[in-house]
Amino acid sequence: MLGWGVDRLRADMSRLLAILFHQGVLDEQFLQLQQLQDESSPNFVSEVVNIYFHESEKLLRNLRGLLMDREFSDYKKMGIHLNQFMGSSSSIGANRVRNVCVAFRAASEQNNRAGCLRALELLEHEYCYLKSKLHELFQMEQQRVLAAGVRYPLQQQH
Amino acid sequence: MSTNCKFSGSNGTSQESFKLRKSKELLHGPNSARKWRRKFLFLWFLGVAVTLGSIWFLSNFHSGALGSKGQSLDSCEGGASVLLHHFNVSKNQLHALGSLFSDSDQIASLECTKEPAPEMLINDGIACALKVPCSKKQEFQQHIGWVAEDLRPNGKCLVQDENEFRKLDQSILNESVSFVSQSTISSMSQDCGKTREVDCSEDNCKILSFDLVKECWWVLVGVIVSSILLGYHVKFWGKHLQKLVQLEPVPQQQQQMLQMNQQPLFQSPPRGAGKWRKKLLIIFVMLGVLVSIWLFWHLNQKIITRREETLANMCDERARMLQDQFNVSMNHVHALAILVSTFHHGKNPSAIDQKTFGEYTKRTDFERPLTSGVAYALKVPHLERKQFEKQHGWTIKKMETEDQTLVQDCIPDKLDPAPIQDEYAPVILSQETVSHIVSIDMMSGKEDRENILRARASGKGVLTSPFKLLKSNHLGVVLTFAVYSADLPLDATPEQRIEATVGYLGASYDVPSLVEKLLHQLSSKQTIVVNVYDTTNASAPVLMYGTDVTDTGLLHISGLDFGDPLRKHEMHCRFKHKPPLPWTAINASVGVLVITLLVGHIFHAAISRIAKVEEDYREMMVLKARAEAADVAKSQFLATVSHEIRTPMNGVLGMLQMLMETDLDVNQMDYAKTAHSSGKDLIALINEVLDQAKIESGRLELEDVPFDLRAVLDNVLSLFSGKSNEKEIELAVYVSDRLPEVVIGDPGRFRQIITNLVGNSMKFTRDKGHVFVSVHLADEVRSPLDVKDAVLKQGLEFVQDTSRKVYDTLSGFPVVNRWKSWEQFKKLSCIDTKDEPEMIRLLVTVEDTGVGIPEDAQTRIFTPFVQADSSTSREYGGTGIGLSISKCLVDLMGGEIGFVSERGIGSTFSFTASFRKGESTSLDKKWQLYDTAVSKIRGGRALVIDKSSVRAEVTRYHLQRLGITADIEPSLKSACFYLSSGDYPSVPADLRMVLIDKDAWDKESGISFYHLLKMPKKNGGTDIRVDLSKIFLLATAISSDDRSELKTSGLVDNVLMKPLRLSVLITCFQEAFGNGKKSEVNRKKPPTVQNLLRGKQILVVDDNLVNRRVAEGALKKYGAIVTCVESGKASLEKLKPPHGFDACFMDFQMPEMDGFEATRRIRSMERQCNEQIASGEASMEMFGNVEYWHTPILAMTADVIQATNEECLKCGMDDYVSKPFEEEQLYNAVARFLSLVDRVDWHTRSCLHLFSQLADPCILVDPKCIWLANWQQASAMRSWKEWLMPRFSYLSTSGNF
């Protein structure tokens, strides 16, 4: 039963990852990230991703605050935020978020406020999607680890 | 006129010279304006032509004025004739007097002369010189004394005419009497006055014409000045344009900015100028039209005025003449009246009877040509009628009719006697022509009566109104003078006059004939029509002469005074013809108009041309800007796309690398390998594209570093060795021994060119063919006759001898004539070595036996992305960019590239490149020292057995590099002969090795040769240690079975795999001659990143938490001890010497202090430390016992753009890694900086060995190893960065292989 559960979870995870890759939400960088996870750092991916979520939410808040300001003109600051967002997104392999960031940055470089707002909405959407999907993934991972932990402790990795 | 001409001429030349100067100036203008300038020149020519034309026109006009002068000359003639006429009149008067003298005595005649003073208008006095008979002489003198006195003061003024006149008089007047008339000074002056008048009219004409000339000149000057102004303006504008043009060649980057700024600037002024020019032109044309209209009006006015003046002159002149003549006649009649009074009434008995009168009047008739006759009527009161009638024997008769004519054909006898009246005026004396009126009472005719009454009251001649003369049917008038009995005072009252009247003298005048005669005397009578009117009754003027003519416009009226105050006469003059069209004015104005319009048209054309050129220029600028923008965009696109591709490709490659490390079965491994190599190819291609873009944008700069040419070539060979073995292609390199060891240039680019060419040749060469790279000095091939180099000679011999079946080439296949490939090089022939002795020019040829290039494709072989034909890429792959890059690089190196190709035979590419000679001390001949085995065989002798002489030469070349002299034998048999012959007894002594090509090898002769070589002891008994001689087999491709078989048989010591290169030789010799060291060298597993990084202290600097974490994770995975900081400032703290970090990974996009700035500061800190250590200020202990501080700093970047890369290096970073870490790249980057012991290259283990012994190995095959070796040297030099900087691009380009 449990073994079956492990297999099913693994299959589900693979399927979900495949979908995410197919949709372009994630790219191979995420795989690299996963490869970095080993016995010495068993929760490396989720740790990094959580940091990412934390940072990103802060950045998104800042961006929204900047854009909502009526006398908004600090595109430079926004650019710095976006660069950070972009850097961290590409680090974890959040491809679509990164792409939206690129568009956002282009809009901010042109001082195109309407474009910025649109991009921000899109970015938030993408981010939420990514977050929910990754949460789903991590939940499955956790379940899997729990399930696997019963029979093969710390053996299934890589 | 002549001065005029000269003036115009000089003017013309000055204009010409001016124009010449101008055209010279114009020549310096920019090319774009040249056409326009030509037009301008043409315009000037036209202007000059027009000027000359107008001058010609004016001169014509002047001659027209001369014509009018001729006309005035006519009038002058007329004047002269008038003068003559007057003179004649006076003369006639005298003549008449003369005839009178013949009849009467002197006293009376003298009186007579006194009286008719008015008659002699011209002469002040008359001198009568009388030649009287001697008897009367004294008496005469008494009378005439005053005359003589008068004569004296005037005597000097006697003129020729007078003399002639005297003669004439003498002939006429017989010998008794002679007259001398003389013109007094006043008369002379009078004449002169007349002549002056004539001159004046002439002058008028001149002035008029001169005025016109002046005006025309002004107009012309105006035209010229305006055109000059326009020309200057245009020139100024041209300069402006030129300035704009000069602004063009600014550097590309600035250009765009400049254009952006300039576009609105330069667009506005010319447009404004264009409008201004158009306005000016319109004003100019309008002005021209106005001037032409004004000119026409002015000239026309002048012509009309002149016509009027002419008419007035002529009319007045005619009137005056008529008046004069009439007066002359009248005077004569007056004189006749006085004559009658003197001789008829003053004498008793009368001296004149009808016969005398008749005779006298008949003889003086010539004097009154206009009078048809004269008659004298006596005043007879009624009281005396009877007595008078009785005395004369006839009755006084009355005129038959009341009309005014002098009835001629009537017979007086038939006429009725005059009715009784107060007084009568019967005619008593008459000229014979009118003798029929004798006895007719003149008082009975109404007109005559009035006349008579007026005449006697006024004492002057009076005229009747015109009436028809019967005889001639002409209009005529009757002139009547009263004859008084006594000399009346001037102020006598009419009553006194009537009282004193004794008779009346009448004369009839024929007016038409009078006028006719007068007009006859004048020329140009045909031009005008003259009418004479009697205007006594102003309302109804009576036409006395002339016909009613049509009105021709102009009319001039001159008054006529015939001496009768009651009668008024007028002369009306008209031109016969209507005035002709004023051609002068029309021509002049039309000329000016045409000139104006022409000039206007030309300028308009010029202006529109300018506008067009401006428009074109603007368009061009826009297009240029667009093209440049497109070019920049293209380059950017290429760079961006290349990088965009490179980043994922690195990912792909990394993944594949990882994949290959996992457990794969053979098939999977094969696929993965294929994918990996394809990826590498793609990366190489992208790098090529980047190179191309870089070259095109001119950003590629060549290095200037010393390098070993031969080592570079060996490098290239080793690159292709695998492939050549695979395809069994003979690959060889040969460098002429005239080349120095070390040259200074860009080794990376040189290598790239050769790699490209060799790669190309390899691609197209069939199996078992050959690719041969040879390098010579360009000087060597300058004269084919004295070529010493064996390889070059082979090329020549091949040309001369084509009949052979087997060719003496590397592979035995035929090749094309390499000499042709550099035939067209220009710089080959020019001798620049004399100018720059340190420069050398290399000639590199790459010869292959490939498929050859089709004729039609040969022209475009160097164009980017073009291959011989599209099928080529299908068959052989490739993009065709390599040759284009090679050409660019060769150009950059100051050389030329060329080729010769033949289908089915092969191609030979040649290129030249300039390098400087390097000092051979630094890099020279080091490898001989680092191995005892090699140094042992140095200076030895080798035997090369090869069928192909060229191949043998190549082998010899390589052996020579190791200091081994080689002898060549074509076959084993000849080698046996060579060994056994006694010619060279010493040969075997130092014969260290025999190299046999596989082609020359066969087992049987090989065995015999072996025995010959190994057992000379037994044969010769000499003490030679021949066992030292080793036999090597040279092979292109050999199966491992054959190889092991050969080795085990002991026939050969080793098999050398071609292509031959130094490292291969050294390794081989080491094995053969060394002390078995080879067994100790174990083939190590390739080191991985784990090996490199394990235990290393690494600092990661990144502001992004996620990135930091990822980097940390990645590096930790490879076993490194990672410390993270989040800002540049923190990194400064951490990296302040002394510290324990082995390397630092730094993000460069950080707030506050970015990676570049942080690196710069770290480097400056390190520099300080190093200086302190070097100068001894601080001991090494203070800085952690490190002699030289240089922490490797690697940039982490997400987008690897070349520019960023360069920036990294500029600020002191050592390398960069793209941000998702990829194992091989990470390894590459890190390996350079971490301790050297671990960095053993797995595929050049011999190099490692050499390297460990040497401070400066630079012949190592793998670029990484070269880099490492040099790095070691550089760190010893303590100027690591200085050394690294120029080499880095080399590394980055060579890193692709």
JSON list of C-alpha atoms in Angstrom, two decimals, chain B residues 236-393:
[
{"chain": "B", "resi": 236, "resn": "PHE", "atom": "CA", "xyz": [28.01, 80.77, -49.25]},
{"chain": "B", "resi": 237, "resn": "TRP", "atom": "CA", "xyz": [25.29, 78.25, -49.21]},
{"chain": "B", "resi": 238, "resn": "GLY", "atom": "CA", "xyz": [27.58, 75.76, -50.87]},
{"chain": "B", "resi": 239, "resn": "LYS", "atom": "CA", "xyz": [30.10, 76.30, -48.06]},
{"chain": "B", "resi": 240, "resn": "HIS", "atom": "CA", "xyz": [27.40, 75.77, -45.57]},
{"chain": "B", "resi": 241, "resn": "LEU", "atom": "CA", "xyz": [26.52, 72.55, -47.24]},
{"chain": "B", "resi": 242, "resn": "GLN", "atom": "CA", "xyz": [30.13, 71.59, -47.36]},
{"chain": "B", "resi": 243, "resn": "LYS", "atom": "CA", "xyz": [30.38, 72.16, -43.65]},
{"chain": "B", "resi": 244, "resn": "LEU", "atom": "CA", "xyz": [27.49, 69.88, -43.20]},
{"chain": "B", "resi": 245, "resn": "VAL", "atom": "CA", "xyz": [29.12, 67.35, -45.40]},
{"chain": "B", "resi": 246, "resn": "GLN", "atom": "CA", "xyz": [32.35, 67.66, -43.50]},
{"chain": "B", "resi": 247, "resn": "LEU", "atom": "CA", "xyz": [30.51, 66.86, -40.37]},
{"chain": "B", "resi": 248, "resn": "GLU", "atom": "CA", "xyz": [29.80, 63.46, -41.80]},
{"chain": "B", "resi": 249, "resn": "PRO", "atom": "CA", "xyz": [32.83, 61.42, -41.01]},
{"chain": "B", "resi": 250, "resn": "VAL", "atom": "CA", "xyz": [32.48, 61.34, -37.28]},
{"chain": "B", "resi": 251, "resn": "PRO", "atom": "CA", "xyz": [32.73, 58.11, -35.44]},
{"chain": "B", "resi": 252, "resn": "GLN", "atom": "CA", "xyz": [29.78, 55.89, -35.83]},
{"chain": "B", "resi": 253, "resn": "GLN", "atom": "CA", "xyz": [28.42, 56.01, -32.35]},
{"chain": "B", "resi": 254, "resn": "GLN", "atom": "CA", "xyz": [28.52, 59.76, -32.19]},
{"chain": "B", "resi": 255, "resn": "GLN", "atom": "CA", "xyz": [27.12, 60.04, -35.63]},
{"chain": "B", "resi": 256, "resn": "GLN", "atom": "CA", "xyz": [23.72, 58.85, -34.71]},
{"chain": "B", "resi": 257, "resn": "MET", "atom": "CA", "xyz": [23.45, 61.19, -31.80]},
{"chain": "B", "resi": 258, "resn": "LEU", "atom": "CA", "xyz": [24.72, 63.98, -33.93]},
{"chain": "B", "resi": 259, "resn": "GLN", "atom": "CA", "xyz": [22.25, 63.17, -36.59]},
{"chain": "B", "resi": 260, "resn": "MET", "atom": "CA", "xyz": [19.44, 63.19, -34.17]},
{"chain": "B", "resi": 261, "resn": "ASN", "atom": "CA", "xyz": [20.48, 66.61, -33.01]},
{"chain": "B", "resi": 262, "resn": "GLN", "atom": "CA", "xyz": [21.34, 67.90, -36.40]},
{"chain": "B", "resi": 263, "resn": "GLN", "atom": "CA", "xyz": [18.42, 66.79, -38.40]},
{"chain": "B", "resi": 264, "resn": "PRO", "atom": "CA", "xyz": [16.03, 69.51, -37.32]},
{"chain": "B", "resi": 265, "resn": "LEU", "atom": "CA", "xyz": [18.91, 71.98, -37.41]},
{"chain": "B", "resi": 266, "resn": "PHE", "atom": "CA", "xyz": [20.05, 71.49, -40.91]},
{"chain": "B", "resi": 267, "resn": "GLN", "atom": "CA", "xyz": [16.66, 71.01, -42.32]},
{"chain": "B", "resi": 268, "resn": "SER", "atom": "CA", "xyz": [15.38, 74.41, -41.46]},
{"chain": "B", "resi": 269, "resn": "PRO", "atom": "CA", "xyz": [18.02, 76.80, -42.85]},
{"chain": "B", "resi": 270, "resn": "PRO", "atom": "CA", "xyz": [18.23, 75.49, -46.41]},
{"chain": "B", "resi": 271, "resn": "ARG", "atom": "CA", "xyz": [14.50, 75.42, -46.67]},
{"chain": "B", "resi": 272, "resn": "GLY", "atom": "CA", "xyz": [14.37, 79.06, -45.57]},
{"chain": "B", "resi": 273, "resn": "ALA", "atom": "CA", "xyz": [17.18, 79.87, -47.94]},
{"chain": "B", "resi": 274, "resn": "GLY", "atom": "CA", "xyz": [15.32, 78.15, -50.75]},
{"chain": "B", "resi": 275, "resn": "LYS", "atom": "CA", "xyz": [12.24, 80.28, -50.16]},
{"chain": "B", "resi": 276, "resn": "TRP", "atom": "CA", "xyz": [14.37, 83.35, -49.95]},
{"chain": "B", "resi": 277, "resn": "ARG", "atom": "CA", "xyz": [16.05, 82.46, -53.18]},
{"chain": "B", "resi": 278, "resn": "LYS", "atom": "CA", "xyz": [12.74, 81.91, -54.90]},
{"chain": "B", "resi": 279, "resn": "LYS", "atom": "CA", "xyz": [11.45, 85.25, -53.73]},
{"chain": "B", "resi": 280, "resn": "LEU", "atom": "CA", "xyz": [14.59, 86.93, -54.90]},
{"chain": "B", "resi": 281, "resn": "LEU", "atom": "CA", "xyz": [14.22, 85.29, -58.25]},
{"chain": "B", "resi": 282, "resn": "ILE", "atom": "CA", "xyz": [10.63, 86.42, -58.60]},
{"chain": "B", "resi": 283, "resn": "ILE", "atom": "CA", "xyz": [11.60, 89.94, -57.64]},
{"chain": "B", "resi": 284, "resn": "PHE", "atom": "CA", "xyz": [14.43, 89.80, -60.09]},
{"chain": "B", "resi": 285, "resn": "VAL", "atom": "CA", "xyz": [12.19, 88.64, -62.93]},
{"chain": "B", "resi": 286, "resn": "MET", "atom": "CA", "xyz": [9.55, 91.23, -62.11]},
{"chain": "B", "resi": 287, "resn": "LEU", "atom": "CA", "xyz": [12.21, 93.88, -61.97]},
{"chain": "B", "resi": 288, "resn": "GLY", "atom": "CA", "xyz": [13.50, 92.72, -65.32]},
{"chain": "B", "resi": 289, "resn": "VAL", "atom": "CA", "xyz": [10.01, 92.89, -66.83]},
{"chain": "B", "resi": 290, "resn": "LEU", "atom": "CA", "xyz": [9.47, 96.35, -65.39]},
{"chain": "B", "resi": 291, "resn": "VAL", "atom": "CA", "xyz": [12.83, 97.49, -66.68]},
{"chain": "B", "resi": 292, "resn": "SER", "atom": "CA", "xyz": [12.01, 96.21, -70.12]},
{"chain": "B", "resi": 293, "resn": "ILE", "atom": "CA", "xyz": [8.63, 97.95, -70.11]},
{"chain": "B", "resi": 294, "resn": "TRP", "atom": "CA", "xyz": [10.21, 101.15, -68.90]},
{"chain": "B", "resi": 295, "resn": "LEU", "atom": "CA", "xyz": [12.93, 100.85, -71.48]},
{"chain": "B", "resi": 296, "resn": "PHE", "atom": "CA", "xyz": [10.36, 100.43, -74.19]},
{"chain": "B", "resi": 297, "resn": "TRP", "atom": "CA", "xyz": [8.36, 103.41, -73.02]},
{"chain": "B", "resi": 298, "resn": "HIS", "atom": "CA", "xyz": [11.45, 105.51, -72.63]},
{"chain": "B", "resi": 299, "resn": "LEU", "atom": "CA", "xyz": [12.91, 104.70, -76.00]},
{"chain": "B", "resi": 300, "resn": "ASN", "atom": "CA", "xyz": [9.57, 105.13, -77.70]},
{"chain": "B", "resi": 301, "resn": "GLN", "atom": "CA", "xyz": [9.20, 108.51, -76.07]},
{"chain": "B", "resi": 302, "resn": "LYS", "atom": "CA", "xyz": [12.62, 109.49, -77.26]},
{"chain": "B", "resi": 303, "resn": "ILE", "atom": "CA", "xyz": [11.83, 108.41, -80.75]},
{"chain": "B", "resi": 304, "resn": "ILE", "atom": "CA", "xyz": [8.59, 110.35, -80.79]},
{"chain": "B", "resi": 305, "resn": "THR", "atom": "CA", "xyz": [10.27, 113.41, -79.39]},
{"chain": "B", "resi": 306, "resn": "ARG", "atom": "CA", "xyz": [13.00, 113.16, -81.89]},
{"chain": "B", "resi": 307, "resn": "ARG", "atom": "CA", "xyz": [10.47, 112.82, -84.67]},
{"chain": "B", "resi": 308, "resn": "GLU", "atom": "CA", "xyz": [8.66, 115.82, -83.46]},
{"chain": "B", "resi": 309, "resn": "GLU", "atom": "CA", "xyz": [11.84, 117.77, -83.25]},
{"chain": "B", "resi": 310, "resn": "THR", "atom": "CA", "xyz": [12.84, 116.73, -86.69]},
{"chain": "B", "resi": 311, "resn": "LEU", "atom": "CA", "xyz": [9.49, 117.73, -88.06]},
{"chain": "B", "resi": 312, "resn": "ALA", "atom": "CA", "xyz": [9.60, 121.05, -86.26]},
{"chain": "B", "resi": 313, "resn": "ASN", "atom": "CA", "xyz": [13.08, 121.70, -87.48]},
{"chain": "B", "resi": 314, "resn": "MET", "atom": "CA", "xyz": [12.22, 120.87, -91.02]},
{"chain": "B", "resi": 315, "resn": "CYS", "atom": "CA", "xyz": [9.00, 122.77, -90.93]},
{"chain": "B", "resi": 316, "resn": "ASP", "atom": "CA", "xyz": [10.53, 125.83, -89.39]},
{"chain": "B", "resi": 317, "resn": "GLU", "atom": "CA", "xyz": [13.33, 125.71, -91.82]},
{"chain": "B", "resi": 318, "resn": "ARG", "atom": "CA", "xyz": [10.99, 125.50, -94.75]},
{"chain": "B", "resi": 319, "resn": "ALA", "atom": "CA", "xyz": [8.83, 128.25, -93.39]},
{"chain": "B", "resi": 320, "resn": "ARG", "atom": "CA", "xyz": [11.82, 130.45, -92.88]},
{"chain": "B", "resi": 321, "resn": "MET", "atom": "CA", "xyz": [13.13, 129.81, -96.31]},
{"chain": "B", "resi": 322, "resn": "LEU", "atom": "CA", "xyz": [9.82, 130.45, -97.86]},
{"chain": "B", "resi": 323, "resn": "GLN", "atom": "CA", "xyz": [9.50, 133.60, -95.89]},
{"chain": "B", "resi": 324, "resn": "ASP", "atom": "CA", "xyz": [12.97, 134.68, -96.81]},
{"chain": "B", "resi": 325, "resn": "GLN", "atom": "CA", "xyz": [12.47, 134.07, -100.44]},
{"chain": "B", "resi": 326, "resn": "PHE", "atom": "CA", "xyz": [9.21, 135.79, -100.42]},
{"chain": "B", "resi": 327, "resn": "ASN", "atom": "CA", "xyz": [10.75, 138.68, -98.62]},
{"chain": "B", "resi": 328, "resn": "VAL", "atom": "CA", "xyz": [13.56, 138.79, -101.10]},
{"chain": "B", "resi": 329, "resn": "SER", "atom": "CA", "xyz": [11.05, 139.02, -103.90]},
{"chain": "B", "resi": 330, "resn": "MET", "atom": "CA", "xyz": [9.11, 141.56, -102.02]},
{"chain": "B", "resi": 331, "resn": "ASN", "atom": "CA", "xyz": [12.20, 143.61, -101.44]},
{"chain": "B", "resi": 332, "resn": "HIS", "atom": "CA", "xyz": [12.91, 143.51, -105.07]},
{"chain": "B", "resi": 333, "resn": "VAL", "atom": "CA", "xyz": [9.48, 144.72, -105.87]},
{"chain": "B", "resi": 334, "resn": "HIS", "atom": "CA", "xyz": [9.99, 147.39, -103.31]},
{"chain": "B", "resi": 335, "resn": "ALA", "atom": "CA", "xyz": [13.21, 148.31, -104.97]},
{"chain": "B", "resi": 336, "resn": "LEU", "atom": "CA", "xyz": [11.43, 148.48, -108.22]},
{"chain": "B", "resi": 337, "resn": "ALA", "atom": "CA", "xyz": [8.92, 150.80, -106.64]},
{"chain": "B", "resi": 338, "resn": "ILE", "atom": "CA", "xyz": [11.71, 153.04, -105.48]},
{"chain": "B", "resi": 339, "resn": "LEU", "atom": "CA", "xyz": [13.28, 152.80, -108.89]},
{"chain": "B", "resi": 340, "resn": "VAL", "atom": "CA", "xyz": [10.09, 153.98, -110.43]},
{"chain": "B", "resi": 341, "resn": "SER", "atom": "CA", "xyz": [9.78, 156.72, -107.88]},
{"chain": "B", "resi": 342, "resn": "THR", "atom": "CA", "xyz": [13.34, 157.81, -108.54]},
{"chain": "B", "resi": 343, "resn": "PHE", "atom": "CA", "xyz": [13.48, 157.58, -112.26]},
{"chain": "B", "resi": 344, "resn": "HIS", "atom": "CA", "xyz": [9.94, 158.13, -113.27]},
{"chain": "B", "resi": 345, "resn": "HIS", "atom": "CA", "xyz": [8.75, 160.74, -110.88]},
{"chain": "B", "resi": 346, "resn": "GLY", "atom": "CA", "xyz": [12.05, 162.14, -109.71]},
{"chain": "B", "resi": 347, "resn": "LYS", "atom": "CA", "xyz": [13.16, 163.00, -113.20]},
{"chain": "B", "resi": 348, "resn": "ASN", "atom": "CA", "xyz": [11.58, 165.38, -115.42]},
{"chain": "B", "resi": 349, "resn": "PRO", "atom": "CA", "xyz": [11.16, 164.31, -118.08]},
{"chain": "B", "resi": 350, "resn": "SER", "atom": "CA", "xyz": [10.76, 160.81, -116.90]},
{"chain": "B", "resi": 351, "resn": "ALA", "atom": "CA", "xyz": [13.68, 158.57, -117.41]},
{"chain": "B", "resi": 352, "resn": "ILE", "atom": "CA", "xyz": [11.44, 155.62, -117.72]},
{"chain": "B", "resi": 353, "resn": "ASP", "atom": "CA", "xyz": [8.95, 154.94, -120.33]},
{"chain": "B", "resi": 354, "resn": "GLN", "atom": "CA", "xyz": [7.08, 151.80, -121.13]},
{"chain": "B", "resi": 355, "resn": "LYS", "atom": "CA", "xyz": [9.86, 150.55, -123.26]},
{"chain": "B", "resi": 356, "resn": "THR", "atom": "CA", "xyz": [12.56, 151.11, -120.65]},
{"chain": "B", "resi": 357, "resn": "PHE", "atom": "CA", "xyz": [10.41, 149.61, -117.96]},
{"chain": "B", "resi": 358, "resn": "GLY", "atom": "CA", "xyz": [9.54, 146.67, -120.05]},
{"chain": "B", "resi": 359, "resn": "GLU", "atom": "CA", "xyz": [13.13, 146.06, -120.94]},
{"chain": "B", "resi": 360, "resn": "TYR", "atom": "CA", "xyz": [14.35, 146.53, -117.42]},
{"chain": "B", "resi": 361, "resn": "THR", "atom": "CA", "xyz": [11.77, 144.28, -115.89]},
{"chain": "B", "resi": 362, "resn": "LYS", "atom": "CA", "xyz": [12.39, 141.69, -118.50]},
{"chain": "B", "resi": 363, "resn": "ARG", "atom": "CA", "xyz": [16.09, 141.73, -117.85]},
{"chain": "B", "resi": 364, "resn": "THR", "atom": "CA", "xyz": [15.65, 141.56, -114.08]},
{"chain": "B", "resi": 365, "resn": "ASP", "atom": "CA", "xyz": [12.97, 138.94, -114.35]},
{"chain": "B", "resi": 366, "resn": "PHE", "atom": "CA", "xyz": [15.39, 136.21, -113.19]},
{"chain": "B", "resi": 367, "resn": "GLU", "atom": "CA", "xyz": [15.42, 138.05, -109.89]},
{"chain": "B", "resi": 368, "resn": "ARG", "atom": "CA", "xyz": [11.77, 137.54, -109.32]},
{"chain": "B", "resi": 369, "resn": "PRO", "atom": "CA", "xyz": [11.20, 134.09, -110.55]},
{"chain": "B", "resi": 370, "resn": "LEU", "atom": "CA", "xyz": [8.01, 133.81, -108.58]},
{"chain": "B", "resi": 371, "resn": "THR", "atom": "CA", "xyz": [6.31, 136.84, -109.93]},
{"chain": "B", "resi": 372, "resn": "SER", "atom": "CA", "xyz": [4.42, 136.38, -113.09]},
{"chain": "B", "resi": 373, "resn": "GLY", "atom": "CA", "xyz": [4.68, 140.04, -113.79]},
{"chain": "B", "resi": 374, "resn": "VAL", "atom": "CA", "xyz": [4.99, 143.54, -112.43]},
{"chain": "B", "resi": 375, "resn": "ALA", "atom": "CA", "xyz": [3.08, 146.66, -113.39]},
{"chain": "B", "resi": 376, "resn": "TYR", "atom": "CA", "xyz": [3.05, 150.22, -112.37]},
{"chain": "B", "resi": 377, "resn": "ALA", "atom": "CA", "xyz": [-0.20, 152.16, -111.99]},
{"chain": "B", "resi": 378, "resn": "LEU", "atom": "CA", "xyz": [-0.30, 155.84, -111.61]},
{"chain": "B", "resi": 379, "resn": "LYS", "atom": "CA", "xyz": [-2.44, 157.63, -109.13]},
{"chain": "B", "resi": 380, "resn": "VAL", "atom": "CA", "xyz": [-4.76, 159.77, -111.11]},
{"chain": "B", "resi": 381, "resn": "PRO", "atom": "CA", "xyz": [-7.36, 161.93, -109.38]},
{"chain": "B", "resi": 382, "resn": "HIS", "atom": "CA", "xyz": [-10.60, 162.36, -111.20]},
{"chain": "B", "resi": 383, "resn": "LEU", "atom": "CA", "xyz": [-9.72, 165.95, -111.97]},
{"chain": "B", "resi": 384, "resn": "GLU", "atom": "CA", "xyz": [-6.69, 164.94, -113.89]},
{"chain": "B", "resi": 385, "resn": "ARG", "atom": "CA", "xyz": [-8.34, 162.10, -115.77]},
{"chain": "B", "resi": 386, "resn": "LYS", "atom": "CA", "xyz": [-9.06, 164.00, -118.87]},
{"chain": "B", "resi": 387, "resn": "GLN", "atom": "CA", "xyz": [-5.62, 165.42, -119.03]},
{"chain": "B", "resi": 388, "resn": "PHE", "atom": "CA", "xyz": [-4.12, 162.04, -118.33]},
{"chain": "B", "resi": 389, "resn": "GLU", "atom": "CA", "xyz": [-6.20, 160.30, -120.91]},
{"chain": "B", "resi": 390, "resn": "LYS", "atom": "CA", "xyz": [-5.28, 162.90, -123.45]},
{"chain": "B", "resi": 391, "resn": "GLN", "atom": "CA", "xyz": [-1.63, 162.67, -122.54]},
{"chain": "B", "resi": 392, "resn": "HIS", "atom": "CA", "xyz": [-1.51, 158.97, -122.93]},
{"chain": "B", "resi": 393, "resn": "GLY", "atom": "CA", "xyz": [-3.92, 158.65, -125.71]}
]
